[in-house]
mmCIF file with all atom_site columns, C-alpha atoms in Angstrom:
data_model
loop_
_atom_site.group_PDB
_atom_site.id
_atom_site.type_symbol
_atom_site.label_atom_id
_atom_site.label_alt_id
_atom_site.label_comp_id
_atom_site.label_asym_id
_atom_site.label_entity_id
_atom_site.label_seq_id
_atom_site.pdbx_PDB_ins_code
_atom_site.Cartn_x
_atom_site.Cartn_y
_atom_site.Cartn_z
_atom_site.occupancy
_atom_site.B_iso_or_equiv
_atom_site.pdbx_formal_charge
_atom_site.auth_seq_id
_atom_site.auth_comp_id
_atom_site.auth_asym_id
_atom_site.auth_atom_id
_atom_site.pdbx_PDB_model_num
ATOM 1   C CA . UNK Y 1 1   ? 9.776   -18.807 -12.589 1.00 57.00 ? 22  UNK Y CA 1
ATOM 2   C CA . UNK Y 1 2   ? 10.458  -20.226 -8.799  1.00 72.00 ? 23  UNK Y CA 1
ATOM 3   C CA . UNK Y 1 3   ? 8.213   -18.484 -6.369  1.00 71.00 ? 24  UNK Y CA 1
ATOM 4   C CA . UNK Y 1 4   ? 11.894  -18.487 -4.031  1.00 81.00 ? 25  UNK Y CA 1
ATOM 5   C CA . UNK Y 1 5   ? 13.131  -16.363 -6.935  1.00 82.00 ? 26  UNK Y CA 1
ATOM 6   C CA . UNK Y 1 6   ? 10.260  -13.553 -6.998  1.00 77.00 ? 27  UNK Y CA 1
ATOM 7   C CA . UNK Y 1 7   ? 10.563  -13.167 -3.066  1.00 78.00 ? 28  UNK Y CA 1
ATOM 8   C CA . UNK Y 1 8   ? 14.391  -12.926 -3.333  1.00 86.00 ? 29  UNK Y CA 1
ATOM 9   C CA . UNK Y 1 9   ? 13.753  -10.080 -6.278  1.00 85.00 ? 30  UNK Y CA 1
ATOM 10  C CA . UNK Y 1 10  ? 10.672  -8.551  -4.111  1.00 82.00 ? 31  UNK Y CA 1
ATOM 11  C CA . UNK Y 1 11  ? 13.324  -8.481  -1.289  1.00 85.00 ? 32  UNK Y CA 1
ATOM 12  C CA . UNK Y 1 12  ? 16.062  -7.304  -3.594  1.00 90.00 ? 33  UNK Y CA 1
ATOM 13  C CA . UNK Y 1 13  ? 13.769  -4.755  -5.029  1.00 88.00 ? 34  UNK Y CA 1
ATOM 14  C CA . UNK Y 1 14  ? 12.628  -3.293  -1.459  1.00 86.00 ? 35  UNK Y CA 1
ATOM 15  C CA . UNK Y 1 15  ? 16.006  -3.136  -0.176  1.00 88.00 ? 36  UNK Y CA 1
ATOM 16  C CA . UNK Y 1 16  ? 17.480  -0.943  -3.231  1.00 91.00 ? 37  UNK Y CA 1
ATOM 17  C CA . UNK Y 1 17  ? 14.722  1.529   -3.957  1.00 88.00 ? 38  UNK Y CA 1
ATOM 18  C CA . UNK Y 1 18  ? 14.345  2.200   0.103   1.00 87.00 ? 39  UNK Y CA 1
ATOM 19  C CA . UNK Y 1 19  ? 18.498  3.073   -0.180  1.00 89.00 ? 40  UNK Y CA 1
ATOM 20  C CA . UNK Y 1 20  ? 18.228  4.895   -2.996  1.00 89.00 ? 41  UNK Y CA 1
ATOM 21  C CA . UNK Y 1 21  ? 15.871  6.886   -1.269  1.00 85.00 ? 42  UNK Y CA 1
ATOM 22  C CA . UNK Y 1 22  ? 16.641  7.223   1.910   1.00 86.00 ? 43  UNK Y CA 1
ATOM 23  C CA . UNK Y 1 23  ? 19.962  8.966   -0.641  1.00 88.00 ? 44  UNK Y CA 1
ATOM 24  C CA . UNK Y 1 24  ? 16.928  11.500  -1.844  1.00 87.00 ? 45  UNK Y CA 1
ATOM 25  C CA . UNK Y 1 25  ? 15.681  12.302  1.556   1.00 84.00 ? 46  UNK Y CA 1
ATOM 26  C CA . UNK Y 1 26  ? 18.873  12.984  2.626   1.00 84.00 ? 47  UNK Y CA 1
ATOM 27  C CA . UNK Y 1 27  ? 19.702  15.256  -0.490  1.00 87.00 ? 48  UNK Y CA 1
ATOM 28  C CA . UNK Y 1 28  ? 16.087  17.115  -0.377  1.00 84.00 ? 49  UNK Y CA 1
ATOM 29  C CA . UNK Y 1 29  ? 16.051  17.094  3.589   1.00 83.00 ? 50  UNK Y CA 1
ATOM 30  C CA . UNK Y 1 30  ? 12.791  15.257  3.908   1.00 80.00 ? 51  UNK Y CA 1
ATOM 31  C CA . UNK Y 1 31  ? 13.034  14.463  7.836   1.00 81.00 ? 52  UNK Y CA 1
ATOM 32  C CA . UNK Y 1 32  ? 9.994   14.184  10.421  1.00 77.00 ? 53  UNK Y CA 1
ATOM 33  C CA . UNK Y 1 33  ? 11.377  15.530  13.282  1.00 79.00 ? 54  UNK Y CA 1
ATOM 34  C CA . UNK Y 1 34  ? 10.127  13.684  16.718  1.00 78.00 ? 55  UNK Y CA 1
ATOM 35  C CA . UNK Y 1 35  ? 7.073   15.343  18.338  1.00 75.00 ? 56  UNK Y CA 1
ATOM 36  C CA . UNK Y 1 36  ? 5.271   13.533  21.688  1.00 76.00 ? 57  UNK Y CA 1
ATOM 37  C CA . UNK Y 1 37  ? 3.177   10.869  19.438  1.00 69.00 ? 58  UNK Y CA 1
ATOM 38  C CA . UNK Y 1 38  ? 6.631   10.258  17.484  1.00 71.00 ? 59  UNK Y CA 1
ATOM 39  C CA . UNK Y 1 39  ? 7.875   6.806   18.015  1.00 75.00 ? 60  UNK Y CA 1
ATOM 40  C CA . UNK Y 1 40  ? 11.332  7.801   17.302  1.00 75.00 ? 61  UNK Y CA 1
ATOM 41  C CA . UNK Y 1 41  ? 13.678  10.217  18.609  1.00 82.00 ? 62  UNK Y CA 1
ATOM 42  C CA . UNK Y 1 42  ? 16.029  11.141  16.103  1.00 83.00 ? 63  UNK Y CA 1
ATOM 43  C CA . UNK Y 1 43  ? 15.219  12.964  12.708  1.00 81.00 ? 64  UNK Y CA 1
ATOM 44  C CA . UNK Y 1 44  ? 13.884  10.120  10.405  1.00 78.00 ? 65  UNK Y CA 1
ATOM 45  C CA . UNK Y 1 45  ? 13.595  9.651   6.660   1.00 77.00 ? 66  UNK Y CA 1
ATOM 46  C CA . UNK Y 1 46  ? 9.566   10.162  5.702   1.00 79.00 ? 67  UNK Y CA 1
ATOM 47  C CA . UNK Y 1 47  ? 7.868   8.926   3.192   1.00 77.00 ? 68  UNK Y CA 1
ATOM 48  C CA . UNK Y 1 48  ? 10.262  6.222   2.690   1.00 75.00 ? 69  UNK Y CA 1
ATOM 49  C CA . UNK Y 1 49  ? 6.874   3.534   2.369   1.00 77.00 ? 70  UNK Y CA 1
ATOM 50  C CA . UNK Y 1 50  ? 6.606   4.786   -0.961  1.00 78.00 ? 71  UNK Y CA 1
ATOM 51  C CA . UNK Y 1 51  ? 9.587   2.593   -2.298  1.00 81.00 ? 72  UNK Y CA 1
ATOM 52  C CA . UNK Y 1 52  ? 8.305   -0.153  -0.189  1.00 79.00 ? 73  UNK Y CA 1
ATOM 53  C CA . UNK Y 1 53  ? 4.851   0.182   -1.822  1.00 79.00 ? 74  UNK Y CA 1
ATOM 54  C CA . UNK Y 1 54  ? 6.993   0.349   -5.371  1.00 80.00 ? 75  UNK Y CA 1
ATOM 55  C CA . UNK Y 1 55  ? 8.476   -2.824  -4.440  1.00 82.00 ? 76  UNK Y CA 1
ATOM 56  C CA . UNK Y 1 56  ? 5.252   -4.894  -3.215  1.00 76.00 ? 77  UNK Y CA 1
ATOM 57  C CA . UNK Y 1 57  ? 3.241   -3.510  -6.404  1.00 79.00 ? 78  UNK Y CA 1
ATOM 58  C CA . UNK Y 1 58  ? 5.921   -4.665  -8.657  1.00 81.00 ? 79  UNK Y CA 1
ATOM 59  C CA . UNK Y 1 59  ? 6.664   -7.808  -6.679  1.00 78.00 ? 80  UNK Y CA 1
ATOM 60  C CA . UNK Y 1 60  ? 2.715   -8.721  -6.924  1.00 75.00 ? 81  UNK Y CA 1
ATOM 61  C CA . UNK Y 1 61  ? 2.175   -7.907  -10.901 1.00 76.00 ? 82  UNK Y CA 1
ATOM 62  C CA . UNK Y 1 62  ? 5.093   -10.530 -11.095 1.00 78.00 ? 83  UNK Y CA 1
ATOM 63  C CA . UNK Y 1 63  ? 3.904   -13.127 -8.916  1.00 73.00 ? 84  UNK Y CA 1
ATOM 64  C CA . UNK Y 1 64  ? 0.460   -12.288 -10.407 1.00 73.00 ? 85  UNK Y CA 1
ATOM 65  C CA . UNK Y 1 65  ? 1.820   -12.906 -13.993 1.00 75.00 ? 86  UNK Y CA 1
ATOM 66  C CA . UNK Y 1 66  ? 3.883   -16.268 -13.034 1.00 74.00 ? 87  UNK Y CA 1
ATOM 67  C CA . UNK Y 1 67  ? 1.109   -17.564 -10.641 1.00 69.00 ? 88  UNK Y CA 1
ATOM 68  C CA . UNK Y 1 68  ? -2.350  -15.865 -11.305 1.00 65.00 ? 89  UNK Y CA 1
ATOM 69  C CA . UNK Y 1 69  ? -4.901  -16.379 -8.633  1.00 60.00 ? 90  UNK Y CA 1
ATOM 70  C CA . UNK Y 1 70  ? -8.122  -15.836 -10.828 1.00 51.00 ? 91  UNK Y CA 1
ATOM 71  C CA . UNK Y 1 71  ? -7.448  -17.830 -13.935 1.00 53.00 ? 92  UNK Y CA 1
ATOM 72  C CA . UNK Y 1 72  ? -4.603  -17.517 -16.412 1.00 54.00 ? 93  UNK Y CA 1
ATOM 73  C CA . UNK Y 1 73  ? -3.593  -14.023 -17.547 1.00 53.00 ? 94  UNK Y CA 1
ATOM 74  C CA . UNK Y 1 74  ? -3.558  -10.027 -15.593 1.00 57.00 ? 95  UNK Y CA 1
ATOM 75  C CA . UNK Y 1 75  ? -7.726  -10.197 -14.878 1.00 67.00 ? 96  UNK Y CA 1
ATOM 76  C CA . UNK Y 1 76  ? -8.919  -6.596  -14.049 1.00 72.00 ? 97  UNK Y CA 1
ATOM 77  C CA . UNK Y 1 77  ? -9.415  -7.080  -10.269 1.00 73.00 ? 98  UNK Y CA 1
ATOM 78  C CA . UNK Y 1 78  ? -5.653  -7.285  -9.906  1.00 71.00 ? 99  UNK Y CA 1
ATOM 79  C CA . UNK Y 1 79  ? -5.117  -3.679  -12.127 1.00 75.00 ? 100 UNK Y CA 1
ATOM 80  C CA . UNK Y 1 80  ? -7.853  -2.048  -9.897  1.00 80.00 ? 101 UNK Y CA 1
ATOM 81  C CA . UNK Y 1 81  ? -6.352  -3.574  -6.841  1.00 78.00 ? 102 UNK Y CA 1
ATOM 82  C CA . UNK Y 1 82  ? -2.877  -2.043  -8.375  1.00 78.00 ? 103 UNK Y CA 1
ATOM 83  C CA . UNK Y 1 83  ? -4.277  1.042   -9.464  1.00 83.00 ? 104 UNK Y CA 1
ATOM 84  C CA . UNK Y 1 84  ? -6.160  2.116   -5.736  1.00 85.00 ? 105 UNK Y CA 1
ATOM 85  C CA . UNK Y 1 85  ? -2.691  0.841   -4.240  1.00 82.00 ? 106 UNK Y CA 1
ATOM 86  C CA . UNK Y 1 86  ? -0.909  3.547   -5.819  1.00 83.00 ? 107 UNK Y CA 1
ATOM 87  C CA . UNK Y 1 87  ? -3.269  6.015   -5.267  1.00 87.00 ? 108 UNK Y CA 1
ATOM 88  C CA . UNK Y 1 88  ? -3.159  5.120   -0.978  1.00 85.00 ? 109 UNK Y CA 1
ATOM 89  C CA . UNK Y 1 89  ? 0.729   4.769   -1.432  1.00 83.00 ? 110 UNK Y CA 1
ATOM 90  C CA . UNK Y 1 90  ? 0.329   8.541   -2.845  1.00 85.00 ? 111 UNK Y CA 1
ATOM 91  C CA . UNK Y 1 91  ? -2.116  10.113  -0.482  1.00 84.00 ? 112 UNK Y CA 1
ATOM 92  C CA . UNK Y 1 92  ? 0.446   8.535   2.142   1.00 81.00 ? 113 UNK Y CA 1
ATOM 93  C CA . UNK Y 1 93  ? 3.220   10.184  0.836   1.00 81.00 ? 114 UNK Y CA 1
ATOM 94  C CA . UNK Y 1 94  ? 1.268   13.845  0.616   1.00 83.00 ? 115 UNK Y CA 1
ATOM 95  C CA . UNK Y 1 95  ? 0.644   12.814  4.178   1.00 81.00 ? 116 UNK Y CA 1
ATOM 96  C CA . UNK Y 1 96  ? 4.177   12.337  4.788   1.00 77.00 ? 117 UNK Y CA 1
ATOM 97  C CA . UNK Y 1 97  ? 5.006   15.551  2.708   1.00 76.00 ? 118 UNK Y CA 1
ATOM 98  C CA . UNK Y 1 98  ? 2.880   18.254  3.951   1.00 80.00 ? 119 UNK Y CA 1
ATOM 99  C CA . UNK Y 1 99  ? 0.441   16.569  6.798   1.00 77.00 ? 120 UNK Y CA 1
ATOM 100 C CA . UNK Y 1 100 ? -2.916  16.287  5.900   1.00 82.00 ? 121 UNK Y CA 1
ATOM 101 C CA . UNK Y 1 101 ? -5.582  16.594  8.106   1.00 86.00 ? 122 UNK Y CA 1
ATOM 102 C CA . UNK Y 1 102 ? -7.141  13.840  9.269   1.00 86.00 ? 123 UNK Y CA 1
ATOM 103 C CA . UNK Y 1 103 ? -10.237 14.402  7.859   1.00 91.00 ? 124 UNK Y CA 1
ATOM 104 C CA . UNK Y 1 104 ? -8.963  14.620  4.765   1.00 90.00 ? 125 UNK Y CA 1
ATOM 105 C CA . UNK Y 1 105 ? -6.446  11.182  5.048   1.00 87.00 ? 126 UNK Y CA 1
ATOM 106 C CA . UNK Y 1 106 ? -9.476  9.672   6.840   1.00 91.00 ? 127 UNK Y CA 1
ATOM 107 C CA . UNK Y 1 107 ? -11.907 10.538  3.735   1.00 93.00 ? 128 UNK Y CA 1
ATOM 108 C CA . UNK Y 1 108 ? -9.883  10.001  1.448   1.00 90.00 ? 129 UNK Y CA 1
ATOM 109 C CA . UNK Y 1 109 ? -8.776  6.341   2.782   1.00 90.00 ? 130 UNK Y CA 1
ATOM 110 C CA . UNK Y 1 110 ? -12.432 5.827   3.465   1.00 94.00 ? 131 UNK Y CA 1
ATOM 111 C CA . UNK Y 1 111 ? -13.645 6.378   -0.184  1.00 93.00 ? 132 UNK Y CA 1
ATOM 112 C CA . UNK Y 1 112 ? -11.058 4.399   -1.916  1.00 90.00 ? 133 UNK Y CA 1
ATOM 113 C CA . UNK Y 1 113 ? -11.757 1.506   0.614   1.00 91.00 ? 134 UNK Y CA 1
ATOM 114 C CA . UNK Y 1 114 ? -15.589 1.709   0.011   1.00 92.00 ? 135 UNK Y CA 1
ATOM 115 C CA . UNK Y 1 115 ? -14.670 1.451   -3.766  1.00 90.00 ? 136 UNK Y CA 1
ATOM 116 C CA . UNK Y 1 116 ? -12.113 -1.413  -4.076  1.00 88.00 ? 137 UNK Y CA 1
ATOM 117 C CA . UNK Y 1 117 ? -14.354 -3.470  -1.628  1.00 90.00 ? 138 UNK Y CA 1
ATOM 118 C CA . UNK Y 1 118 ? -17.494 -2.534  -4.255  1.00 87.00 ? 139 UNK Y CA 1
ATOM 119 C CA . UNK Y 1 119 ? -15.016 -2.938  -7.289  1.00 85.00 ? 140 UNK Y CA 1
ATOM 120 C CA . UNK Y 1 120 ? -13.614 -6.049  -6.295  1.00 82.00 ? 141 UNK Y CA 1
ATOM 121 C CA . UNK Y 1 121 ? -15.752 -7.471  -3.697  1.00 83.00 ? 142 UNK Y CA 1
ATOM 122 C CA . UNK Y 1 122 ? -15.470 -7.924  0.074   1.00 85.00 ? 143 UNK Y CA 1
ATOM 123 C CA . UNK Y 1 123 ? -13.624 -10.465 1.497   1.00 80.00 ? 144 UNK Y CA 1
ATOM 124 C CA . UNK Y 1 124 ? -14.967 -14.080 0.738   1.00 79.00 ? 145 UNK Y CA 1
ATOM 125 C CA . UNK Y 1 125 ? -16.028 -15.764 3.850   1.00 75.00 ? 146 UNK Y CA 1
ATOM 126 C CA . UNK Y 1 126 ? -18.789 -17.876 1.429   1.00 71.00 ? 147 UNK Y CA 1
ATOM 127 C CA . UNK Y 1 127 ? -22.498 -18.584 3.444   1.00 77.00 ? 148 UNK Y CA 1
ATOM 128 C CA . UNK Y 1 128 ? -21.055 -17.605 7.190   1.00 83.00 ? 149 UNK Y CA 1
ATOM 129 C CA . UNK Y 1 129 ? -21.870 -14.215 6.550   1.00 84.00 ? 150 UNK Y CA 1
ATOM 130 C CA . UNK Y 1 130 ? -24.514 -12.142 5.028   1.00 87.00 ? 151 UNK Y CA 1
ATOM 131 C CA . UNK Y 1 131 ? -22.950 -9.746  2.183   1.00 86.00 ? 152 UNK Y CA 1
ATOM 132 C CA . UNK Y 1 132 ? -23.610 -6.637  4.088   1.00 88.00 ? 153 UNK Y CA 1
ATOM 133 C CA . UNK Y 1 133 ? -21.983 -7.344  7.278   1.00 90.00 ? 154 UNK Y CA 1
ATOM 134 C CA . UNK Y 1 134 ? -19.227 -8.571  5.047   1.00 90.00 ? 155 UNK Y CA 1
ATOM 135 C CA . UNK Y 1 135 ? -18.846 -5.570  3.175   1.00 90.00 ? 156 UNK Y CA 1
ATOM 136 C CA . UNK Y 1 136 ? -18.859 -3.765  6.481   1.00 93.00 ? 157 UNK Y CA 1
ATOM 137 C CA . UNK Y 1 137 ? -16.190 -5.987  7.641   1.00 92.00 ? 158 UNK Y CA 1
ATOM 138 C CA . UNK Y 1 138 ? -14.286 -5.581  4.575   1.00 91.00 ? 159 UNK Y CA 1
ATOM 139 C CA . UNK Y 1 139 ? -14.068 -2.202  4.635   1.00 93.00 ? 160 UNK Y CA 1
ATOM 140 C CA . UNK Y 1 140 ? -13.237 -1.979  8.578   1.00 94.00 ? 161 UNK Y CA 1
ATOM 141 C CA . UNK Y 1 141 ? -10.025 -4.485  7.487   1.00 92.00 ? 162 UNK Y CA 1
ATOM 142 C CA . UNK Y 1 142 ? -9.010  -2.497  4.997   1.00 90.00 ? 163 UNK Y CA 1
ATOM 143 C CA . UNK Y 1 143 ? -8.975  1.237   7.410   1.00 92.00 ? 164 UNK Y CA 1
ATOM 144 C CA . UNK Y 1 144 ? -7.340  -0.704  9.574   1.00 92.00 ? 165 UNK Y CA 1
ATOM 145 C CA . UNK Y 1 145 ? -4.616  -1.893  7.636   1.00 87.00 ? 166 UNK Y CA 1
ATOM 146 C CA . UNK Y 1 146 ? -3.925  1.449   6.369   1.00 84.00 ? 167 UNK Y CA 1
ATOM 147 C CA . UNK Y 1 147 ? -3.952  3.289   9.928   1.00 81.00 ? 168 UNK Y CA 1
ATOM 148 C CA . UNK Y 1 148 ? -1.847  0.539   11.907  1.00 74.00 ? 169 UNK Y CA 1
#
């Protein structure tokens, strides 16, 4: 299959789950309403990353299956990558739902980090680093990502 194609279906994919829910939050009234950290003004649509997270798993097991990065065929480190993807993309949406506390998103974030980055490895950067500091590193990336 043409990479072009997968991004156009990824793209496709995102686009129709995010309307069809932005249908649901509008049926169930799930709206953050703007506080002083808000960066909106208006009532807005929350939780609406989960069909964007949908979308990217999906899209990935496809272009996973079409053009595997590790060798031919699904190789584990892409289901555990899948599987702690979901589980962040849920957390986020409790989060979204009924505002956890940040002690609990933070530890909860921090644990499944620690354990993809042990699972899978940290991020390859070959001889330039020792392991440690990469697995440090790794893990820093990955908090980040998930707090931006």
């Amino acid at each position: 299959m043409n990479l072009i194609l997968l991004l156009l279906f990824s793209a496709s994919l995102s686009c129709v789950l995010s309307g069809r829910y932005i249908l649901l939050s509008k049926r169930y009234q799930l709206f953050d309403q703007p506080n002083q950290r808000s960066s909106h003004s208006e009532p807005t649509p929350t939780g609406g990353g989960l069909a964007i997270a949908g979308s990217v798993l999906i899209s990935c097991l496809a272009i996973h299956y079409y053009y595997p990065v590790f060798g031919a065929g699904f190789e584990w480190r892409t289901g555990i990558v899948v599987i702690f993807a979901l589980l962040i993309a849920l957390a986020s949406f409790c989060d979204d739902l009924q505002g956890l506390s940040v002690a609990v998103r933070l530890s909860l974030q921090g644990l499944l980090s620690l354990m993809l980055v042990f699972l899978v490895g940290p991020i390859p950067v070959g001889d330039v680093l020792p392991i440690g500091l990469s697995i440090l590193l790794s893990f820093i990336a990955l908090m980040w990502l998930l707090n931006l």
